[in-house]
Amino acid sequence: MSAAGKSVAAPFDALRSQLQEAATRFADGPDALEGILLGIVDDVDRAVREPLEIFPVCHHSPASAIAMARRLQEKQPKAIYLELCEDMAPLLSELRNCKLPVAVQAFASEVDGFPLDWAPLSVIAPITEASAEYQAIAYALETPGVEIVLVDWSSDHVFQWDPRSSGTDGADGAADPAEPSEEAGLHGDAVGVEIGDLRPRFAELEEHLLRHGRVRHWSEWWHQYVETPLGDADHDTYRQVMLLIGSLFRRLAPGDPHRVRVDEDRERYMWTRIREHLTATGTDPADSLYVCGAFHAASRVAEFGVEGTDTFEITPRSATKWRHGLIPSSHAAIEAQFGLAPGSVSIAATTWGTNLKRTGVKPFRLEGQAGVKKTAAKPKKAKKAVASAAVPAPVPATGPSDRLSGFLRRPPVLDRLDEAELLGWSVDIVRSARRNGYLASTADAIAVFETSILLAGMRDRAKPTPYDFQDAAVTCIEKDSVPGRRDVRRLVETMMGGDRVGQVGYDALPPLARDVHDRLAPLRLNLEQRGVKRALLDIAGQPALAQCSDVLWMLRRLLPDGAARPIMGERKLGERSLQESWDLAIGTHQRALIELGYEGVSVEQVLEQRLRRKANSPQATAAVVLEAVEDALLYLGSHRLADELGTRALQVLSAERSVDDAPEVLRRIRRLLAFYRTTEPVLPGWIETFVKTGYAHYCTLLPTAFASDDVGVRQVAAMLGFLFSMESLALSLGCDRSQLELAVAQAHPEEAEKIALFWAARVQLGTLSRGELRDRCEELLGNPLVLPAYPRYISGLVHALEPVPGLVDFVVEAVSNAFGRLPDSVLLPWLPSLITALRKSGADLASLLVREAGRVFPARLDVLDAWVAPWKGEAADPAVVSQRRAARRDSGGPVAELLQAYPATCDAVAGLLGCEGEWSVGGGAAQGGLEIVRRYPDTAMALAERAGLGG
């Protein structure tokens, strides 16, 4: 080693000797511990001697942010290399249009080069004001001539090198097991990228630190033993301590080969990018600053430093198209993303504000940024006068001195108890608890005050921390049950600053989001603000609001539930509401709207793309494609797209060999047919072909469906419903009815429900009369062996109302007979299944039964005892039936009686129609008018029996 090298390394020789003696004394031998302790000193020595100044940080650390602001004002670097995904650089300037905290996001809805089940891919990097990275970004953007370079791996490499880890490493043990709040889910399923992830990866080490530190979780340990001591430390002390911690955690981390390789490849990647920029621009390393996590600052790879020996080959990115933007974030979302204790980020924000007041440091802030104070540092004038008197004097250029020895020997500095602050906390928490339903009093405030001091003393702290105060408040105020929406722990977090939710400004939104806000401007609502806004649309009085209605219905289709919720008004095919009322929470769901903007420039384009993607999916069924057709007409009004998707539905239906979606297909094709018949002069070609193909398709599958145990009665009923309801259209298009007759004839059902459905189909085709069907039901009721299965036959008849609604009177008769003749042991267990069948079959079938029952049964209770069911009266006697039929043939019946009662009216109508004739005496006129009935009595009787007009 050269003399210069020895002089630089000399300050750490004393520390090396002390650590070597400690290793020999406390370990079995010097080799067991000496390598770790001396290696830590070597890592610190190597980092501080690097020509390019390395600034180690911890994510969302107020101490790191304070030290960064001081160092930037003191050194004023010309180039800043920041550990952040390099493809996110164009978004940094948009931070001035946002209210922090926000997250920089890279998003890919479609993947190329990754497994398809990974889609969509999302990477986020949250940024808060109390973070060192924000100070560096604000300094670079507000200072002319300063360049900020992002040197970390790209979003694409995040998934190339570390694809979808199974869980969050080192989730904080104090994480609240309760369900996460809405704000905690702002990041969704995105992969988080932290700037300065600093946490022990050795579980036993973390457990040891927590136990001996007498704290509950890592966030509290860091606040007490690192955050507080480094809050007022000078630059060299802060830097060396952070390097020490990073090296310690790195050397004691488990040797997971995959994770070690990923960490080292990231460090090689960053140093390669730094050297490339230095070479390309000629920037002096002495005028630059490298901001990275303390873990990566203590790197031992060969590419470390501006004079690294090896070169690292960066792999090319995949063909995946990435889109970038800013999304709102929150303290709760950051805590949930990175496994931090609930409330820790809010406490860090409060500590940041306290440190600024105590030290007098003026932080860097972006000009014009919402939600921040205007007392920002002025880097342009820093050459003449330092902004803060608390900024330490510049470090001499003779080389770093050993600050670690003094820091490690120095006993912890205990803050004096601030009784006024603690008393204010105690009074405020009692006031907040009373507002939320707790029976708290002044005595509770005193108890919280004294308990906070007691807990701090038990944990070797003179001044209670927010964590001590939180534990004291829970101990003294919390009851067995929470009277309101928030418990005491949540109330303390709110009092300490609460969960701050960021907001992306209008100018930083993607084009689609700005277009949505512009098109909804006539509503005169501040939709950028969080919360629910009520919108009233009088479309009849203000036709211009119809465009707003169209946008809202599309947003309801595209955004999560609750973003746009209709209160009054509906949209169906061929129907539009004249007045609508909406609850809008677009500001709350701003992230979803921004991610929607990654897919297109307008909501119409995104919706059309999604409908095409949905219809062309390999897993798409005919019902799914028909739903896409309906949505194309309902939301876009695009007949071109509907025809295209309808052709796709025809292809899918032809290839299907399953009838599971037959009920959905029937429901949607009926709705589409009704729409086209009322709005178009002719049916589209695709829908005619769909009916022809569906008729032949279901005729082919019908015998198998009747016999298969895997096909339910609901599916078979839907198939018959399609065949019977589309029969007239299919026959007009060239189909043959014999297909259906043969299909029904070939069916041989074995299940009771399907047998009843089979009988109903035969009745509809005319191969089984109603009388024969009634006789079969009577036989079932008279057979004791079949009686327990009779309810299943009734269930089949209920499902038969879908294809044969004309049987509703017979079904009412059958159900009434079942209630009257079945024993309770059979009837009572069947009732739940009957209700379930009616519910599954839809409200239409139930309404048919209720309406028919209301027509048949008496309307008054006093008439019920004397009432006789139509199917139990004289119609049951064959002789009476014959007499009534003969009398009906001889007399004209009620029609002839009506004509004879009002001859003048009949003559007037005959005159208008040009009919001539004379009235006969008695029933002659009626008999002459019904000559055709008398001439063909068998035809008339058969028609009467089929129509259920017995007698």
Short mmCIF file of N, CA and C in Angstrom, two decimals, residues 776-898:
data_model
loop_
_atom_site.label_atom_id
_atom_site.label_comp_id
_atom_site.label_asym_id
_atom_site.label_seq_id
_atom_site.Cartn_x
_atom_site.Cartn_y
_atom_site.Cartn_z
N ARG A 776 -100.71 -38.66 -16.43
CA ARG A 776 -99.41 -39.14 -15.93
C ARG A 776 -99.12 -38.59 -14.54
N CYS A 777 -99.47 -37.34 -14.33
CA CYS A 777 -99.25 -36.76 -13.00
C CYS A 777 -100.15 -37.44 -11.96
N GLU A 778 -101.37 -37.77 -12.36
CA GLU A 778 -102.26 -38.48 -11.44
C GLU A 778 -101.69 -39.86 -11.10
N GLU A 779 -101.11 -40.52 -12.09
CA GLU A 779 -100.52 -41.82 -11.82
C GLU A 779 -99.36 -41.72 -10.83
N LEU A 780 -98.57 -40.65 -10.95
CA LEU A 780 -97.46 -40.46 -10.01
C LEU A 780 -97.98 -40.25 -8.59
N LEU A 781 -99.05 -39.45 -8.47
CA LEU A 781 -99.59 -39.21 -7.13
C LEU A 781 -100.25 -40.45 -6.56
N GLY A 782 -100.73 -41.35 -7.41
CA GLY A 782 -101.37 -42.55 -6.93
C GLY A 782 -100.43 -43.71 -6.68
N ASN A 783 -99.17 -43.56 -7.00
CA ASN A 783 -98.18 -44.63 -6.82
C ASN A 783 -97.37 -44.35 -5.56
N PRO A 784 -97.54 -45.13 -4.49
CA PRO A 784 -96.79 -44.85 -3.24
C PRO A 784 -95.29 -44.95 -3.42
N LEU A 785 -94.83 -45.77 -4.37
CA LEU A 785 -93.39 -45.91 -4.56
C LEU A 785 -92.77 -44.69 -5.23
N VAL A 786 -93.53 -44.01 -6.04
CA VAL A 786 -93.01 -42.84 -6.78
C VAL A 786 -93.32 -41.54 -6.05
N LEU A 787 -94.19 -41.62 -5.06
CA LEU A 787 -94.65 -40.40 -4.39
C LEU A 787 -93.51 -39.55 -3.82
N PRO A 788 -92.48 -40.13 -3.19
CA PRO A 788 -91.39 -39.26 -2.67
C PRO A 788 -90.65 -38.49 -3.77
N ALA A 789 -90.67 -38.98 -5.00
CA ALA A 789 -89.97 -38.28 -6.09
C ALA A 789 -90.86 -37.28 -6.81
N TYR A 790 -92.14 -37.21 -6.43
CA TYR A 790 -93.06 -36.31 -7.13
C TYR A 790 -92.60 -34.84 -7.11
N PRO A 791 -92.07 -34.33 -5.99
CA PRO A 791 -91.59 -32.93 -6.02
C PRO A 791 -90.53 -32.68 -7.10
N ARG A 792 -89.74 -33.67 -7.42
CA ARG A 792 -88.73 -33.47 -8.46
C ARG A 792 -89.40 -33.32 -9.83
N TYR A 793 -90.49 -34.04 -10.03
CA TYR A 793 -91.23 -33.84 -11.28
C TYR A 793 -91.82 -32.43 -11.35
N ILE A 794 -92.31 -31.96 -10.22
CA ILE A 794 -92.87 -30.60 -10.18
C ILE A 794 -91.77 -29.57 -10.47
N SER A 795 -90.58 -29.81 -9.93
CA SER A 795 -89.46 -28.90 -10.21
C SER A 795 -89.15 -28.89 -11.71
N GLY A 796 -89.21 -30.03 -12.34
CA GLY A 796 -89.00 -30.07 -13.79
C GLY A 796 -90.07 -29.29 -14.54
N LEU A 797 -91.33 -29.40 -14.08
CA LEU A 797 -92.39 -28.63 -14.73
C LEU A 797 -92.21 -27.13 -14.52
N VAL A 798 -91.71 -26.75 -13.35
CA VAL A 798 -91.43 -25.33 -13.12
C VAL A 798 -90.36 -24.82 -14.09
N HIS A 799 -89.31 -25.61 -14.29
CA HIS A 799 -88.29 -25.21 -15.26
C HIS A 799 -88.84 -25.22 -16.68
N ALA A 800 -89.88 -26.02 -16.92
CA ALA A 800 -90.47 -26.07 -18.26
C ALA A 800 -91.18 -24.78 -18.63
N LEU A 801 -91.44 -23.92 -17.68
CA LEU A 801 -92.08 -22.64 -18.02
C LEU A 801 -91.16 -21.77 -18.88
N GLU A 802 -89.86 -22.02 -18.84
CA GLU A 802 -88.94 -21.26 -19.68
C GLU A 802 -89.20 -21.54 -21.17
N PRO A 803 -89.22 -22.82 -21.60
CA PRO A 803 -89.48 -23.08 -23.02
C PRO A 803 -90.97 -23.11 -23.37
N VAL A 804 -91.83 -23.49 -22.41
CA VAL A 804 -93.27 -23.63 -22.70
C VAL A 804 -94.05 -22.81 -21.68
N PRO A 805 -94.08 -21.48 -21.81
CA PRO A 805 -94.81 -20.67 -20.82
C PRO A 805 -96.31 -20.91 -20.84
N GLY A 806 -96.85 -21.52 -21.91
CA GLY A 806 -98.29 -21.81 -21.94
C GLY A 806 -98.73 -22.85 -20.95
N LEU A 807 -97.80 -23.57 -20.35
CA LEU A 807 -98.14 -24.58 -19.35
C LEU A 807 -98.29 -24.01 -17.95
N VAL A 808 -98.31 -22.69 -17.82
CA VAL A 808 -98.30 -22.10 -16.48
C VAL A 808 -99.55 -22.50 -15.70
N ASP A 809 -100.73 -22.60 -16.38
CA ASP A 809 -101.93 -22.99 -15.65
C ASP A 809 -101.84 -24.44 -15.18
N PHE A 810 -101.25 -25.29 -16.01
CA PHE A 810 -101.10 -26.69 -15.60
C PHE A 810 -100.10 -26.81 -14.45
N VAL A 811 -99.03 -26.00 -14.46
CA VAL A 811 -98.05 -26.05 -13.38
C VAL A 811 -98.69 -25.60 -12.07
N VAL A 812 -99.55 -24.57 -12.13
CA VAL A 812 -100.26 -24.15 -10.93
C VAL A 812 -101.15 -25.28 -10.42
N GLU A 813 -101.80 -25.97 -11.34
CA GLU A 813 -102.62 -27.12 -10.96
C GLU A 813 -101.78 -28.21 -10.32
N ALA A 814 -100.63 -28.52 -10.92
CA ALA A 814 -99.78 -29.58 -10.38
C ALA A 814 -99.23 -29.21 -9.01
N VAL A 815 -98.81 -27.97 -8.84
CA VAL A 815 -98.29 -27.54 -7.54
C VAL A 815 -99.40 -27.57 -6.49
N SER A 816 -100.60 -27.15 -6.87
CA SER A 816 -101.72 -27.17 -5.92
C SER A 816 -102.05 -28.59 -5.52
N ASN A 817 -102.05 -29.51 -6.48
CA ASN A 817 -102.29 -30.91 -6.14
C ASN A 817 -101.21 -31.46 -5.21
N ALA A 818 -99.96 -31.03 -5.45
CA ALA A 818 -98.88 -31.49 -4.58
C ALA A 818 -99.08 -31.01 -3.16
N PHE A 819 -99.47 -29.75 -3.00
CA PHE A 819 -99.68 -29.21 -1.65
C PHE A 819 -100.88 -29.87 -0.99
N GLY A 820 -101.85 -30.28 -1.79
CA GLY A 820 -103.04 -30.86 -1.20
C GLY A 820 -102.95 -32.33 -0.90
N ARG A 821 -102.12 -33.06 -1.62
CA ARG A 821 -102.15 -34.51 -1.49
C ARG A 821 -100.85 -35.12 -0.96
N LEU A 822 -99.73 -34.40 -1.04
CA LEU A 822 -98.48 -34.97 -0.54
C LEU A 822 -98.45 -34.96 0.97
N PRO A 823 -97.92 -36.00 1.59
CA PRO A 823 -97.77 -35.98 3.06
C PRO A 823 -96.70 -34.98 3.49
N ASP A 824 -96.79 -34.55 4.74
CA ASP A 824 -95.85 -33.54 5.24
C ASP A 824 -94.41 -34.04 5.19
N SER A 825 -94.20 -35.32 5.37
CA SER A 825 -92.84 -35.86 5.35
C SER A 825 -92.18 -35.70 3.98
N VAL A 826 -92.99 -35.59 2.94
CA VAL A 826 -92.46 -35.37 1.59
C VAL A 826 -92.52 -33.88 1.23
N LEU A 827 -93.58 -33.21 1.65
CA LEU A 827 -93.80 -31.82 1.24
C LEU A 827 -92.82 -30.85 1.89
N LEU A 828 -92.64 -30.97 3.20
CA LEU A 828 -91.83 -29.98 3.91
C LEU A 828 -90.37 -29.98 3.46
N PRO A 829 -89.71 -31.13 3.30
CA PRO A 829 -88.33 -31.07 2.79
C PRO A 829 -88.23 -30.55 1.36
N TRP A 830 -89.32 -30.60 0.61
CA TRP A 830 -89.27 -30.17 -0.78
C TRP A 830 -89.40 -28.65 -0.93
N LEU A 831 -90.03 -28.00 0.03
CA LEU A 831 -90.28 -26.56 -0.10
C LEU A 831 -89.01 -25.74 -0.30
N PRO A 832 -87.92 -25.97 0.48
CA PRO A 832 -86.70 -25.17 0.22
C PRO A 832 -86.16 -25.35 -1.19
N SER A 833 -86.20 -26.59 -1.70
CA SER A 833 -85.69 -26.81 -3.06
C SER A 833 -86.58 -26.13 -4.09
N LEU A 834 -87.89 -26.07 -3.82
CA LEU A 834 -88.78 -25.35 -4.75
C LEU A 834 -88.46 -23.87 -4.78
N ILE A 835 -88.26 -23.29 -3.61
CA ILE A 835 -87.91 -21.86 -3.55
C ILE A 835 -86.58 -21.61 -4.23
N THR A 836 -85.62 -22.50 -4.00
CA THR A 836 -84.31 -22.34 -4.66
C THR A 836 -84.44 -22.45 -6.17
N ALA A 837 -85.26 -23.37 -6.65
CA ALA A 837 -85.45 -23.53 -8.09
C ALA A 837 -86.07 -22.27 -8.69
N LEU A 838 -87.06 -21.71 -8.01
CA LEU A 838 -87.67 -20.49 -8.52
C LEU A 838 -86.68 -19.33 -8.52
N ARG A 839 -85.84 -19.26 -7.50
CA ARG A 839 -84.86 -18.19 -7.44
C ARG A 839 -83.82 -18.33 -8.54
N LYS A 840 -83.34 -19.54 -8.78
CA LYS A 840 -82.34 -19.74 -9.82
C LYS A 840 -82.92 -19.52 -11.21
N SER A 841 -84.18 -19.88 -11.40
CA SER A 841 -84.78 -19.75 -12.71
C SER A 841 -85.13 -18.31 -13.05
N GLY A 842 -85.03 -17.43 -12.09
CA GLY A 842 -85.29 -16.03 -12.37
C GLY A 842 -86.66 -15.61 -11.88
N ALA A 843 -86.80 -14.30 -11.80
CA ALA A 843 -88.06 -13.75 -11.29
C ALA A 843 -89.19 -13.88 -12.30
N ASP A 844 -88.87 -14.08 -13.58
CA ASP A 844 -89.92 -14.16 -14.60
C ASP A 844 -90.81 -15.37 -14.37
N LEU A 845 -90.19 -16.52 -14.08
CA LEU A 845 -90.99 -17.72 -13.86
C LEU A 845 -91.85 -17.59 -12.61
N ALA A 846 -91.29 -17.04 -11.57
CA ALA A 846 -92.07 -16.85 -10.35
C ALA A 846 -93.24 -15.91 -10.58
N SER A 847 -93.01 -14.85 -11.34
CA SER A 847 -94.10 -13.92 -11.62
C SER A 847 -95.20 -14.58 -12.45
N LEU A 848 -94.81 -15.46 -13.37
CA LEU A 848 -95.82 -16.19 -14.15
C LEU A 848 -96.70 -17.04 -13.24
N LEU A 849 -96.08 -17.76 -12.33
CA LEU A 849 -96.84 -18.61 -11.42
C LEU A 849 -97.75 -17.78 -10.51
N VAL A 850 -97.23 -16.70 -9.98
CA VAL A 850 -98.03 -15.86 -9.07
C VAL A 850 -99.20 -15.23 -9.80
N ARG A 851 -98.95 -14.75 -11.02
CA ARG A 851 -100.03 -14.13 -11.78
C ARG A 851 -101.13 -15.14 -12.14
N GLU A 852 -100.72 -16.34 -12.53
CA GLU A 852 -101.70 -17.35 -12.86
C GLU A 852 -102.45 -17.81 -11.62
N ALA A 853 -101.75 -17.95 -10.50
CA ALA A 853 -102.43 -18.33 -9.25
C ALA A 853 -103.41 -17.25 -8.82
N GLY A 854 -103.04 -15.99 -9.01
CA GLY A 854 -103.97 -14.91 -8.68
C GLY A 854 -105.20 -14.91 -9.55
N ARG A 855 -105.08 -15.39 -10.78
CA ARG A 855 -106.24 -15.47 -11.66
C ARG A 855 -107.15 -16.63 -11.31
N VAL A 856 -106.57 -17.75 -10.84
CA VAL A 856 -107.34 -18.95 -10.58
C VAL A 856 -107.97 -18.94 -9.20
N PHE A 857 -107.21 -18.55 -8.19
CA PHE A 857 -107.69 -18.63 -6.82
C PHE A 857 -108.56 -17.41 -6.50
N PRO A 858 -109.49 -17.55 -5.54
CA PRO A 858 -110.37 -16.43 -5.19
C PRO A 858 -109.58 -15.30 -4.55
N ALA A 859 -110.12 -14.10 -4.74
CA ALA A 859 -109.43 -12.92 -4.22
C ALA A 859 -109.80 -12.61 -2.78
N ARG A 860 -110.94 -13.18 -2.29
CA ARG A 860 -111.39 -12.89 -0.93
C ARG A 860 -111.33 -14.15 -0.08
N LEU A 861 -111.05 -13.96 1.19
CA LEU A 861 -110.90 -15.08 2.10
C LEU A 861 -112.24 -15.75 2.40
N ASP A 862 -113.32 -14.97 2.42
CA ASP A 862 -114.61 -15.55 2.77
C ASP A 862 -115.16 -16.45 1.68
N VAL A 863 -114.61 -16.36 0.48
CA VAL A 863 -115.09 -17.20 -0.63
C VAL A 863 -114.27 -18.48 -0.73
N LEU A 864 -113.18 -18.55 0.01
CA LEU A 864 -112.26 -19.66 -0.16
C LEU A 864 -112.89 -21.00 0.23
N ASP A 865 -113.73 -21.01 1.29
CA ASP A 865 -114.30 -22.28 1.73
C ASP A 865 -115.23 -22.88 0.68
N ALA A 866 -115.98 -22.07 -0.02
CA ALA A 866 -116.92 -22.57 -1.03
C ALA A 866 -116.30 -22.69 -2.40
N TRP A 867 -115.06 -22.29 -2.52
CA TRP A 867 -114.41 -22.31 -3.85
C TRP A 867 -113.99 -23.72 -4.22
N VAL A 868 -114.19 -24.05 -5.49
CA VAL A 868 -113.79 -25.34 -6.03
C VAL A 868 -112.83 -25.09 -7.17
N ALA A 869 -111.70 -25.75 -7.14
CA ALA A 869 -110.70 -25.56 -8.19
C ALA A 869 -111.27 -25.94 -9.54
N PRO A 870 -110.90 -25.22 -10.59
CA PRO A 870 -111.46 -25.53 -11.92
C PRO A 870 -111.18 -26.96 -12.35
N TRP A 871 -110.01 -27.49 -11.95
CA TRP A 871 -109.67 -28.85 -12.37
C TRP A 871 -110.30 -29.93 -11.49
N LYS A 872 -111.12 -29.51 -10.48
CA LYS A 872 -111.77 -30.49 -9.61
C LYS A 872 -113.29 -30.42 -9.68
N GLY A 873 -113.86 -29.61 -10.53
CA GLY A 873 -115.30 -29.46 -10.60
C GLY A 873 -115.94 -30.51 -11.46
N GLU A 874 -116.96 -30.08 -12.19
CA GLU A 874 -117.71 -30.99 -13.05
C GLU A 874 -116.85 -31.56 -14.16
N ALA A 875 -115.72 -30.88 -14.44
CA ALA A 875 -114.85 -31.37 -15.51
C ALA A 875 -114.28 -32.73 -15.20
N ALA A 876 -114.34 -33.16 -13.94
CA ALA A 876 -113.79 -34.46 -13.59
C ALA A 876 -114.71 -35.61 -13.99
N ASP A 877 -116.02 -35.35 -14.24
CA ASP A 877 -116.98 -36.41 -14.60
C ASP A 877 -117.06 -36.51 -16.12
N PRO A 878 -116.73 -37.66 -16.73
CA PRO A 878 -116.77 -37.76 -18.19
C PRO A 878 -118.15 -37.52 -18.77
N ALA A 879 -119.22 -37.97 -18.09
CA ALA A 879 -120.57 -37.77 -18.62
C ALA A 879 -120.92 -36.29 -18.69
N VAL A 880 -120.57 -35.58 -17.62
CA VAL A 880 -120.84 -34.15 -17.60
C VAL A 880 -120.07 -33.45 -18.71
N VAL A 881 -118.84 -33.92 -18.93
CA VAL A 881 -118.03 -33.33 -19.99
C VAL A 881 -118.70 -33.49 -21.35
N SER A 882 -119.25 -34.69 -21.61
CA SER A 882 -119.91 -34.95 -22.90
C SER A 882 -121.15 -34.08 -23.06
N GLN A 883 -121.95 -33.96 -21.97
CA GLN A 883 -123.14 -33.13 -22.05
C GLN A 883 -122.80 -31.67 -22.34
N ARG A 884 -121.74 -31.18 -21.67
CA ARG A 884 -121.37 -29.78 -21.88
C ARG A 884 -120.87 -29.55 -23.30
N ARG A 885 -120.14 -30.53 -23.84
CA ARG A 885 -119.68 -30.38 -25.22
C ARG A 885 -120.85 -30.37 -26.20
N ALA A 886 -121.86 -31.26 -25.97
CA ALA A 886 -123.03 -31.29 -26.86
C ALA A 886 -123.82 -29.99 -26.77
N ALA A 887 -124.00 -29.49 -25.54
CA ALA A 887 -124.72 -28.22 -25.38
C ALA A 887 -123.98 -27.08 -26.06
N ARG A 888 -122.67 -27.14 -25.99
CA ARG A 888 -121.90 -26.08 -26.62
C ARG A 888 -122.02 -26.15 -28.15
N ARG A 889 -122.14 -27.38 -28.68
CA ARG A 889 -122.32 -27.50 -30.13
C ARG A 889 -123.68 -26.97 -30.56
N ASP A 890 -124.75 -27.25 -29.74
CA ASP A 890 -126.09 -26.83 -30.11
C ASP A 890 -126.27 -25.33 -29.99
N SER A 891 -125.71 -24.76 -28.93
CA SER A 891 -125.85 -23.32 -28.74
C SER A 891 -124.58 -22.62 -29.19
N GLY A 892 -124.75 -21.40 -29.45
CA GLY A 892 -123.58 -20.66 -29.91
C GLY A 892 -122.59 -20.37 -28.82
N GLY A 893 -122.98 -20.64 -27.57
CA GLY A 893 -122.07 -20.34 -26.49
C GLY A 893 -122.11 -18.86 -26.14
N PRO A 894 -121.17 -18.39 -25.36
CA PRO A 894 -121.17 -16.99 -24.91
C PRO A 894 -121.03 -16.01 -26.07
N VAL A 895 -120.41 -16.42 -27.16
CA VAL A 895 -120.25 -15.50 -28.28
C VAL A 895 -121.60 -15.22 -28.94
N ALA A 896 -122.36 -16.31 -29.17
CA ALA A 896 -123.68 -16.14 -29.78
C ALA A 896 -124.62 -15.37 -28.88
N GLU A 897 -124.54 -15.64 -27.58
CA GLU A 897 -125.39 -14.91 -26.64
C GLU A 897 -125.07 -13.42 -26.66
N LEU A 898 -123.81 -13.07 -26.78
CA LEU A 898 -123.42 -11.66 -26.83
C LEU A 898 -123.96 -10.99 -28.09
#
